[in-house]
Structure formats: structure tokens, C-alpha cells
PDB file of C-alpha atoms in Angstrom:
ATOM      1  CA  MET A  16       0.099   0.110  -0.194  1.00  0.00           C
ATOM      2  CA  ARG A  17       0.504   3.549  -0.485  1.00  0.00           C
ATOM      3  CA  LYS A  18       3.596   5.289   2.470  1.00  0.00           C
ATOM      4  CA  GLY A  19       0.388   7.688   4.278  1.00  0.00           C
ATOM      5  CA  THR A  20      -2.350   4.527   4.363  1.00  0.00           C
ATOM      6  CA  VAL A  21      -3.424   2.149   7.405  1.00  0.00           C
ATOM      7  CA  THR A  22      -5.649  -0.548   6.857  1.00  0.00           C
ATOM      8  CA  LEU A  23      -7.826  -0.474   9.600  1.00  0.00           C
ATOM      9  CA  ARG A  24     -11.441  -0.933  10.451  1.00  0.00           C
ATOM     10  CA  ILE A  25     -13.277  -0.087  13.433  1.00  0.00           C
ATOM     11  CA  LYS A  26     -16.037  -2.127  14.839  1.00  0.00           C
ATOM     12  CA  VAL A  27     -18.361   0.870  17.307  1.00  0.00           C
ATOM     13  CA  ASP A  28     -20.960   0.126  19.622  1.00  0.00           C
ATOM     14  CA  PHE A  29     -23.742   3.183  20.578  1.00  0.00           C
ATOM     15  CA  GLU A  30     -25.905   2.462  22.744  1.00  0.00           C
ATOM     16  CA  SER A  31     -29.563   5.176  23.093  1.00  0.00           C
ATOM     17  CA  GLN A  32     -32.265   6.049  26.177  1.00  0.00           C
ATOM     18  CA  LYS A  33     -35.141   4.576  23.968  1.00  0.00           C
ATOM     19  CA  PRO A  34     -35.220   2.502  20.995  1.00  0.00           C
ATOM     20  CA  ILE A  35     -33.607   3.456  18.039  1.00  0.00           C
ATOM     21  CA  GLU A  36     -36.168   4.892  15.265  1.00  0.00           C
ATOM     22  CA  LEU A  37     -35.325   4.801  11.596  1.00  0.00           C
ATOM     23  CA  PRO A  38     -35.910   4.706   8.309  1.00  0.00           C
ATOM     24  CA  ILE A  39     -36.218   0.902   6.315  1.00  0.00           C
ATOM     25  CA  HIS A  40     -33.771   2.399   3.970  1.00  0.00           C
ATOM     26  CA  TYR A  41     -31.181   4.169   6.442  1.00  0.00           C
ATOM     27  CA  ASN A  42     -27.953   4.363   4.120  1.00  0.00           C
ATOM     28  CA  TYR A  43     -28.727   7.656   4.159  1.00  0.00           C
ATOM     29  CA  PHE A  44     -28.182   8.914   7.722  1.00  0.00           C
ATOM     30  CA  VAL A  45     -25.667   6.222   9.041  1.00  0.00           C
ATOM     31  CA  GLN A  46     -23.683   7.765   6.109  1.00  0.00           C
ATOM     32  CA  SER A  47     -24.775  11.867   7.455  1.00  0.00           C
ATOM     33  CA  MET A  48     -23.296  10.269  10.705  1.00  0.00           C
ATOM     34  CA  ILE A  49     -20.136   9.153   9.439  1.00  0.00           C
ATOM     35  CA  TYR A  50     -19.529  12.703   7.542  1.00  0.00           C
ATOM     36  CA  ASN A  51     -20.177  14.621  10.470  1.00  0.00           C
ATOM     37  CA  THR A  52     -18.646  12.705  13.237  1.00  0.00           C
ATOM     38  CA  ILE A  53     -14.994  13.352  11.245  1.00  0.00           C
ATOM     39  CA  ASP A  54     -13.594  15.508  13.119  1.00  0.00           C
ATOM     40  CA  ASP A  55     -11.586  17.956  10.145  1.00  0.00           C
ATOM     41  CA  LYS A  56     -14.236  19.738   8.519  1.00  0.00           C
ATOM     42  CA  ILE A  57     -12.381  20.818   5.880  1.00  0.00           C
ATOM     43  CA  TYR A  58     -11.299  16.941   5.002  1.00  0.00           C
ATOM     44  CA  ALA A  59     -15.089  16.014   5.700  1.00  0.00           C
ATOM     45  CA  THR A  60     -16.121  17.988   2.764  1.00  0.00           C
ATOM     46  CA  PHE A  61     -13.550  17.092   0.164  1.00  0.00           C
ATOM     47  CA  LEU A  62     -14.785  13.141   0.865  1.00  0.00           C
ATOM     48  CA  HIS A  63     -18.370  14.953   0.475  1.00  0.00           C
ATOM     49  CA  ASP A  64     -17.927  17.024  -2.532  1.00  0.00           C
ATOM     50  CA  LYS A  65     -15.155  14.622  -3.854  1.00  0.00           C
ATOM     51  CA  GLY A  66     -12.653  11.966  -3.294  1.00  0.00           C
ATOM     52  CA  TYR A  67      -9.861  10.824  -4.058  1.00  0.00           C
ATOM     53  CA  GLU A  68      -9.605  10.544  -7.995  1.00  0.00           C
ATOM     54  CA  VAL A  69      -8.285   8.592 -10.494  1.00  0.00           C
ATOM     55  CA  ASP A  70      -9.202   7.468 -14.164  1.00  0.00           C
ATOM     56  CA  LEU A  71     -11.870  10.400 -13.825  1.00  0.00           C
ATOM     57  CA  LYS A  72     -13.692   8.253 -11.478  1.00  0.00           C
ATOM     58  CA  ASN A  73     -13.660   9.948  -7.535  1.00  0.00           C
ATOM     59  CA  PHE A  74     -13.925   7.210  -5.004  1.00  0.00           C
ATOM     60  CA  LYS A  75     -14.719   8.048  -1.107  1.00  0.00           C
ATOM     61  CA  LEU A  76     -12.375   5.376  -0.415  1.00  0.00           C
ATOM     62  CA  PHE A  77     -14.635   3.734   2.920  1.00  0.00           C
ATOM     63  CA  SER A  78     -17.745   2.036   3.479  1.00  0.00           C
ATOM     64  CA  PHE A  79     -19.424   0.713   6.435  1.00  0.00           C
ATOM     65  CA  SER A  80     -21.444  -2.080   7.521  1.00  0.00           C
ATOM     66  CA  ARG A  81     -25.265  -2.371   7.843  1.00  0.00           C
ATOM     67  CA  LEU A  82     -26.038  -1.670  11.651  1.00  0.00           C
ATOM     68  CA  GLY A  83     -25.829  -3.961  13.869  1.00  0.00           C
ATOM     69  CA  GLY A  84     -28.259  -5.448  16.708  1.00  0.00           C
ATOM     70  CA  PRO A  85     -31.836  -6.964  17.626  1.00  0.00           C
ATOM     71  CA  PHE A  86     -34.321  -4.636  15.747  1.00  0.00           C
ATOM     72  CA  LYS A  87     -38.029  -5.353  14.416  1.00  0.00           C
ATOM     73  CA  ILE A  88     -40.020  -4.004  11.459  1.00  0.00           C
ATOM     74  CA  VAL A  89     -43.764  -2.240  12.506  1.00  0.00           C
ATOM     75  CA  GLY A  90     -45.900   0.151   9.873  1.00  0.00           C
ATOM     76  CA  ASN A  91     -47.187  -0.011   6.406  1.00  0.00           C
ATOM     77  CA  ASP A  92     -45.261  -0.747   2.943  1.00  0.00           C
ATOM     78  CA  SER A  93     -45.320   3.550   2.742  1.00  0.00           C
ATOM     79  CA  ASN A  94     -44.594   4.236   5.997  1.00  0.00           C
ATOM     80  CA  LYS A  95     -42.101   0.873   7.460  1.00  0.00           C
ATOM     81  CA  LYS A  96     -39.490   1.581   9.724  1.00  0.00           C
ATOM     82  CA  ILE A  97     -36.684  -0.416  11.678  1.00  0.00           C
ATOM     83  CA  VAL A  98     -36.898   0.542  15.870  1.00  0.00           C
ATOM     84  CA  PHE A  99     -33.962  -1.450  17.149  1.00  0.00           C
ATOM     85  CA  ASP A 100     -33.456  -2.038  20.757  1.00  0.00           C
ATOM     86  CA  LYS A 101     -31.083   0.321  22.768  1.00  0.00           C
ATOM     87  CA  LYS A 102     -28.009  -0.690  21.452  1.00  0.00           C
ATOM     88  CA  VAL A 103     -26.572  -0.640  17.748  1.00  0.00           C
ATOM     89  CA  SER A 104     -23.312  -1.507  16.582  1.00  0.00           C
ATOM     90  CA  LEU A 105     -21.561  -0.354  13.084  1.00  0.00           C
ATOM     91  CA  ILE A 106     -18.147  -1.305  11.524  1.00  0.00           C
ATOM     92  CA  ILE A 107     -16.624   1.820   9.406  1.00  0.00           C
ATOM     93  CA  SER A 108     -13.544   0.536   7.210  1.00  0.00           C
ATOM     94  CA  SER A 109     -11.331   2.140   5.033  1.00  0.00           C
ATOM     95  CA  PRO A 110      -7.395   1.706   3.878  1.00  0.00           C
ATOM     96  CA  VAL A 111      -6.843   6.023   4.177  1.00  0.00           C
ATOM     97  CA  GLU A 112      -4.990   7.512   7.674  1.00  0.00           C
ATOM     98  CA  ASP A 113      -6.730  10.476   7.786  1.00  0.00           C
ATOM     99  CA  PHE A 114     -10.264   9.051   7.241  1.00  0.00           C
ATOM    100  CA  ILE A 115      -9.590   6.520  10.992  1.00  0.00           C
ATOM    101  CA  THR A 116      -7.702   9.061  12.006  1.00  0.00           C
ATOM    102  CA  LYS A 117      -9.766  12.066  12.113  1.00  0.00           C
ATOM    103  CA  PHE A 118     -13.317   9.771  12.214  1.00  0.00           C
ATOM    104  CA  SER A 119     -11.568   8.062  15.753  1.00  0.00           C
ATOM    105  CA  THR A 120     -11.159  11.301  17.231  1.00  0.00           C
ATOM    106  CA  GLY A 121     -14.134  12.644  16.577  1.00  0.00           C
ATOM    107  CA  LEU A 122     -15.424   9.530  18.652  1.00  0.00           C
ATOM    108  CA  LEU A 123     -13.882  10.458  21.242  1.00  0.00           C
ATOM    109  CA  LYS A 124     -14.610  14.558  21.458  1.00  0.00           C
ATOM    110  CA  LYS A 125     -18.290  13.843  20.478  1.00  0.00           C
ATOM    111  CA  ASP A 126     -20.759  13.638  23.749  1.00  0.00           C
ATOM    112  CA  GLN A 127     -23.334  12.883  21.481  1.00  0.00           C
ATOM    113  CA  ILE A 128     -23.518  11.157  18.328  1.00  0.00           C
ATOM    114  CA  TYR A 129     -26.997  12.477  15.883  1.00  0.00           C
ATOM    115  CA  LEU A 130     -28.646   8.967  13.998  1.00  0.00           C
ATOM    116  CA  LYS A 131     -31.390  10.761  12.164  1.00  0.00           C
ATOM    117  CA  ASP A 132     -33.401  12.212  15.404  1.00  0.00           C
ATOM    118  CA  ASN A 133     -31.685   9.881  17.716  1.00  0.00           C
ATOM    119  CA  ILE A 134     -29.332  10.691  19.916  1.00  0.00           C
ATOM    120  CA  LEU A 135     -26.559   8.168  20.638  1.00  0.00           C
ATOM    121  CA  TYR A 136     -23.508   7.269  22.761  1.00  0.00           C
ATOM    122  CA  VAL A 137     -20.543   5.944  22.072  1.00  0.00           C
ATOM    123  CA  THR A 138     -19.699   2.296  24.434  1.00  0.00           C
ATOM    124  CA  SER A 139     -16.931   1.132  23.257  1.00  0.00           C
ATOM    125  CA  ALA A 140     -14.677   1.554  20.079  1.00  0.00           C
ATOM    126  CA  ASN A 141     -12.594  -0.965  19.046  1.00  0.00           C
ATOM    127  CA  MET A 142     -10.071  -1.511  16.077  1.00  0.00           C
ATOM    128  CA  LEU A 143     -10.561  -5.429  14.721  1.00  0.00           C
ATOM    129  CA  ARG A 144      -7.419  -7.206  14.216  1.00  0.00           C
ATOM    130  CA  LYS A 145      -6.037  -7.477  10.337  1.00  0.00           C
ATOM    131  CA  PRO A 146      -6.413 -10.692   9.072  1.00  0.00           C
ATOM    132  CA  LYS A 147      -3.341 -12.331   6.990  1.00  0.00           C
ATOM    133  CA  PHE A 148      -4.544 -12.037   3.694  1.00  0.00           C
ATOM    134  CA  SER A 149      -3.785 -15.030   1.583  1.00  0.00           C
ATOM    135  CA  SER A 150      -4.572 -15.699  -2.199  1.00  0.00           C
ATOM    136  CA  PHE A 151      -7.628 -17.422  -1.869  1.00  0.00           C
ATOM    137  CA  HIS A 152     -11.015 -16.257   0.687  1.00  0.00           C
ATOM    138  CA  LYS A 153     -14.177 -17.678   0.806  1.00  0.00           C
ATOM    139  CA  ILE A 154     -16.344 -13.912   2.268  1.00  0.00           C
ATOM    140  CA  LYS A 155     -20.049 -13.114   3.367  1.00  0.00           C
ATOM    141  CA  MET A 156     -21.069  -9.846   2.477  1.00  0.00           C
ATOM    142  CA  LEU A 157     -21.938  -6.959   5.376  1.00  0.00           C
ATOM    143  CA  SER A 158     -23.381  -4.891   3.270  1.00  0.00           C
ATOM    144  CA  PRO A 159     -24.670  -5.344   0.264  1.00  0.00           C
ATOM    145  CA  MET A 160     -22.675  -5.360  -3.091  1.00  0.00           C
ATOM    146  CA  CYS A 161     -24.235  -3.691  -5.949  1.00  0.00           C
ATOM    147  CA  ALA A 162     -22.553  -3.638 -10.016  1.00  0.00           C
ATOM    148  CA  TYR A 163     -24.520  -1.016 -12.362  1.00  0.00           C
ATOM    149  CA  LYS A 164     -24.163   0.362 -15.877  1.00  0.00           C
ATOM    150  CA  THR A 165     -25.769   4.159 -16.529  1.00  0.00           C
ATOM    151  CA  ILE A 166     -27.443   3.661 -19.727  1.00  0.00           C
ATOM    152  CA  ARG A 167     -28.172   7.351 -21.652  1.00  0.00           C
ATOM    153  CA  ASN A 168     -30.595   8.072 -24.135  1.00  0.00           C
ATOM    154  CA  GLU A 169     -31.514  10.677 -25.963  1.00  0.00           C
ATOM    155  CA  ASN A 170     -33.980  12.434 -23.088  1.00  0.00           C
ATOM    156  CA  SER A 171     -33.167  10.179 -20.487  1.00  0.00           C
ATOM    157  CA  GLU A 172     -30.604   8.240 -18.613  1.00  0.00           C
ATOM    158  CA  TYR A 173     -30.710   5.271 -15.789  1.00  0.00           C
ATOM    159  CA  LYS A 174     -28.831   3.000 -13.920  1.00  0.00           C
ATOM    160  CA  HIS A 175     -28.806  -0.723 -15.178  1.00  0.00           C
ATOM    161  CA  PHE A 176     -28.109  -3.286 -12.024  1.00  0.00           C
ATOM    162  CA  PHE A 177     -26.762  -6.694 -12.875  1.00  0.00           C
ATOM    163  CA  THR A 178     -26.816  -9.508 -10.684  1.00  0.00           C
ATOM    164  CA  PRO A 179     -24.948 -12.087  -9.238  1.00  0.00           C
ATOM    165  CA  TYR A 180     -26.044 -14.834 -12.014  1.00  0.00           C
ATOM    166  CA  GLU A 181     -25.003 -11.800 -15.217  1.00  0.00           C
ATOM    167  CA  ASP A 182     -20.930 -12.249 -15.736  1.00  0.00           C
ATOM    168  CA  GLU A 183     -21.095  -8.627 -16.349  1.00  0.00           C
ATOM    169  CA  PHE A 184     -21.230  -8.274 -12.396  1.00  0.00           C
ATOM    170  CA  TYR A 185     -18.370 -10.117 -11.393  1.00  0.00           C
ATOM    171  CA  ASN A 186     -16.409  -7.960 -14.553  1.00  0.00           C
ATOM    172  CA  LEU A 187     -17.507  -4.220 -13.424  1.00  0.00           C
ATOM    173  CA  ILE A 188     -16.876  -5.108  -9.589  1.00  0.00           C
ATOM    174  CA  SER A 189     -13.619  -6.779 -10.647  1.00  0.00           C
ATOM    175  CA  GLN A 190     -12.893  -2.801 -13.106  1.00  0.00           C
ATOM    176  CA  ASN A 191     -13.896  -0.958  -9.994  1.00  0.00           C
ATOM    177  CA  LEU A 192     -11.207  -2.769  -7.757  1.00  0.00           C
ATOM    178  CA  MET A 193      -8.753  -2.454 -10.401  1.00  0.00           C
ATOM    179  CA  LYS A 194      -8.979   1.745  -9.866  1.00  0.00           C
ATOM    180  CA  LYS A 195      -8.896   1.416  -6.350  1.00  0.00           C
ATOM    181  CA  CYS A 196      -5.885  -0.358  -6.744  1.00  0.00           C
ATOM    182  CA  LYS A 197      -4.010   1.884  -8.937  1.00  0.00           C
ATOM    183  CA  LEU A 198      -4.787   4.581  -6.590  1.00  0.00           C
ATOM    184  CA  LEU A 199      -3.995   2.503  -3.310  1.00  0.00           C
ATOM    185  CA  ILE A 200      -0.863   0.398  -4.477  1.00  0.00           C
ATOM    186  CA  LYS A 201       2.412   1.940  -5.431  1.00  0.00           C
ATOM    187  CA  ASP A 202       3.846   1.025  -8.310  1.00  0.00           C
ATOM    188  CA  PHE A 203       0.106  -0.988  -9.499  1.00  0.00           C
ATOM    189  CA  ASP A 204       1.334  -2.745 -12.215  1.00  0.00           C
ATOM    190  CA  GLU A 205      -2.687  -2.987 -13.959  1.00  0.00           C
ATOM    191  CA  LYS A 206      -1.633  -5.911 -16.626  1.00  0.00           C
ATOM    192  CA  SER A 207      -0.512  -7.847 -14.143  1.00  0.00           C
ATOM    193  CA  PHE A 208      -3.948  -7.518 -12.794  1.00  0.00           C
ATOM    194  CA  LYS A 209      -5.960 -10.565 -11.594  1.00  0.00           C
ATOM    195  CA  PHE A 210      -8.722 -11.118  -9.992  1.00  0.00           C
ATOM    196  CA  GLU A 211     -11.333 -13.570  -9.958  1.00  0.00           C
ATOM    197  CA  LEU A 212     -15.435 -13.180  -7.828  1.00  0.00           C
ATOM    198  CA  LYS A 213     -17.189 -16.354  -7.743  1.00  0.00           C
ATOM    199  CA  PRO A 214     -20.610 -16.713  -5.849  1.00  0.00           C
ATOM    200  CA  LEU A 215     -20.575 -19.720  -3.195  1.00  0.00           C
ATOM    201  CA  LYS A 216     -24.087 -19.418  -1.579  1.00  0.00           C
ATOM    202  CA  ILE A 217     -26.849 -16.601  -2.583  1.00  0.00           C
ATOM    203  CA  GLU A 218     -30.405 -17.233  -1.956  1.00  0.00           C
ATOM    204  CA  GLU A 219     -32.259 -14.553  -4.465  1.00  0.00           C
ATOM    205  CA  LYS A 220     -35.209 -14.679  -1.321  1.00  0.00           C
ATOM    206  CA  ILE A 221     -32.704 -13.497   1.265  1.00  0.00           C
ATOM    207  CA  HIS A 222     -29.865 -12.155  -0.667  1.00  0.00           C
ATOM    208  CA  PHE A 223     -31.237  -9.810  -2.566  1.00  0.00           C
ATOM    209  CA  LYS A 224     -31.639  -6.180  -1.505  1.00  0.00           C
ATOM    210  CA  PRO A 225     -33.266  -3.499  -3.423  1.00  0.00           C
ATOM    211  CA  MET A 226     -32.992   0.175  -1.297  1.00  0.00           C
ATOM    212  CA  LEU A 227     -33.436   3.319  -1.844  1.00  0.00           C
ATOM    213  CA  PHE A 228     -30.839   6.241  -1.290  1.00  0.00           C
ATOM    214  CA  LYS A 229     -32.798   9.021  -0.485  1.00  0.00           C
ATOM    215  CA  LYS A 230     -35.090   8.614  -3.399  1.00  0.00           C
ATOM    216  CA  THR A 231     -32.202   6.933  -5.546  1.00  0.00           C
ATOM    217  CA  PRO A 232     -32.694   2.645  -5.954  1.00  0.00           C
ATOM    218  CA  ILE A 233     -30.122   0.742  -5.587  1.00  0.00           C
ATOM    219  CA  LYS A 234     -30.086  -3.584  -5.972  1.00  0.00           C
ATOM    220  CA  GLY A 235     -27.145  -4.067  -3.615  1.00  0.00           C
ATOM    221  CA  TRP A 236     -26.983  -7.977  -3.252  1.00  0.00           C
ATOM    222  CA  LEU A 237     -25.281  -9.807  -0.014  1.00  0.00           C
ATOM    223  CA  GLY A 238     -24.425 -13.463   0.286  1.00  0.00           C
ATOM    224  CA  PHE A 239     -21.139 -15.942   0.109  1.00  0.00           C
ATOM    225  CA  TYR A 240     -17.800 -15.353  -2.054  1.00  0.00           C
ATOM    226  CA  THR A 241     -15.317 -16.660  -3.478  1.00  0.00           C
ATOM    227  CA  ILE A 242     -12.346 -14.421  -4.010  1.00  0.00           C
ATOM    228  CA  GLU A 243      -8.839 -15.810  -5.747  1.00  0.00           C
ATOM    229  CA  THR A 244      -6.222 -12.914  -6.494  1.00  0.00           C
ATOM    230  CA  ASP A 245      -2.528 -11.129  -5.075  1.00  0.00           C
ATOM    231  CA  PRO A 246      -3.359 -11.048  -1.628  1.00  0.00           C
ATOM    232  CA  ILE A 247      -2.324  -6.713  -1.684  1.00  0.00           C
ATOM    233  CA  ILE A 248      -5.302  -6.783  -4.385  1.00  0.00           C
ATOM    234  CA  MET A 249      -7.258  -8.834  -1.107  1.00  0.00           C
ATOM    235  CA  GLU A 250      -6.162  -6.175   1.141  1.00  0.00           C
ATOM    236  CA  VAL A 251      -7.321  -3.185  -1.150  1.00  0.00           C
ATOM    237  CA  ALA A 252     -11.093  -5.441  -1.745  1.00  0.00           C
ATOM    238  CA  TYR A 253     -10.992  -6.002   2.913  1.00  0.00           C
ATOM    239  CA  TYR A 254     -11.098  -2.062   3.130  1.00  0.00           C
ATOM    240  CA  CYS A 255     -12.302  -0.051   0.266  1.00  0.00           C
ATOM    241  CA  GLY A 256     -15.184  -2.314  -0.069  1.00  0.00           C
ATOM    242  CA  LEU A 257     -16.260  -4.488  -3.457  1.00  0.00           C
ATOM    243  CA  GLY A 258     -18.351  -3.309  -6.561  1.00  0.00           C
ATOM    244  CA  SER A 259     -19.910   0.624  -6.076  1.00  0.00           C
ATOM    245  CA  LYS A 260     -21.336   3.374  -4.006  1.00  0.00           C
ATOM    246  CA  ASN A 261     -19.003   2.055  -1.137  1.00  0.00           C
ATOM    247  CA  SER A 262     -19.223   5.105   1.200  1.00  0.00           C
ATOM    248  CA  GLN A 263     -22.988   4.710   0.683  1.00  0.00           C
ATOM    249  CA  GLY A 264     -23.182   1.499   2.838  1.00  0.00           C
ATOM    250  CA  PHE A 265     -22.152  -0.789  -0.308  1.00  0.00           C
ATOM    251  CA  GLY A 266     -20.101  -3.687  -0.305  1.00  0.00           C
ATOM    252  CA  LEU A 267     -18.411  -4.716   2.867  1.00  0.00           C
ATOM    253  CA  PHE A 268     -17.410  -8.031   3.258  1.00  0.00           C
ATOM    254  CA  GLU A 269     -15.517 -10.139   5.889  1.00  0.00           C
ATOM    255  CA  ILE A 270     -13.244 -13.027   5.767  1.00  0.00           C
ATOM    256  CA  ILE A 271     -15.779 -16.627   6.925  1.00  0.00           C
ATOM    257  CA  GLU A 272     -12.765 -18.615   6.649  1.00  0.00           C
TER     258      GLU A 272
END
């Protein structure tokens, strides 16, 4: 990895004095909480507005898991909400030292963290142990993975999302990861890049996760997969996330064997 990067994940446990109520599609509010916690407003604005650029594409270079903790779903289809008990956890991941340092500092400094209308208190924040990366791993998605192309017509454009049952899904995730490697690996050789992602266990009823980010539909997939690649590329994938929209809470995985 380039000088000036660390490879860390943080697991944060939060507590509230009352149940934590959120819209069923809550990723935007978690992302906002992360930006608001970063202890450097100039850096947070840079990340939010632009991020790190390579090949005319911008990457925020962080991702996060779904919220963990006991919950129930309440309401009808038009006003469905997720209500967590008074505790939730979140994993935040990034290969960028500035991000990890400034986010951790913000957690330590703030008396209260706001997640939409909920007031949270940090009960613990732990750096997760770095795995020993090898050339083959089985993985489990902690947040849905998505891959899409923007289709432009004469008068409009829309995003076409692919599924893990289509080859293009894997091609797009590989291309996306190669760009992240160009940003993060010193002397990266694009010609020698090899990355193979394969489905291990996917069930559409369980693992297909259509979501809204603000009002934008995103179609992502959880499930179990295998990755075969160079260990340093595995490390980039692990800390950045796989596929698109990582900073909106997509593509984070854990190694399961």
C-alpha cells in the first residue's frame, strides 16, 4: 500500500436512552452521521464533495456495514420503519489514514452522536484485527454489493443494475477494484491485475436487497462468495469494499474461513 495509508476497521457500539427508530432505508442517515463525526470539516467536505480521483472517477475510500443489533420492523409499506433496541453496532472500514484518524478522534471528542433524530452515546470503539491476507478467501457480505452501468438515451439516463447471476456483475466489480488499486498500491501494474470473484451461496429471497438512498433506487446483493487474487489486492478489496457506492454503505465483507 502507498505510504500514508493504514489498514483499519473500527467496530463502534452505540447506546441510546430509548429505542432507535429509523426509516427502513437508513443508509443515508448512517453516512451523514459518519461525515458529521469526522473531526475535520475541510476534510469531511472534500470527501463528501469529491474524494480521491483516478481515471476521471472519484472514490471516497470508505465503507460501512449494516447496523447490527436486535430490531423489529413496524409500520406499513408506505411508512415502514426499523426499530432497534437501545443498542446498535457499526463497522466502518477505510485504507486511508486521514479518514481513520479523523473519524476516531471525532468519536472520542463528541459527547453525543446524532443518527437522524436519535441521540447515541459511544460505549466502545475497537480497531478490528487485521486478517492475514492470502490469495484465496471465502467471504460473507456485511453490506450489499452492487454493480451497474449508466444507460444514456437521447432524453434520459438510468442505472441498470446487474445480478450475481450475470457475468457483467463480476466484470464491473473487477474493473472497479482495479481503479482502487491504482489509487492505493505503489507501482501498481495494471497488466498483471487478476481478480476472480465467484458465488458460493446466493439465495435471491434472502440476499437480494433493493434499497433507496435518499430517493435513488439501488439493487445490491448479500451472500457468500470466493475471491482469488494477489494478497495485496485482497487487502484493498477488504478495506475499500467491493463494487460501487461503498461510501453509501455497500460492498463491505468479512473473511469467514
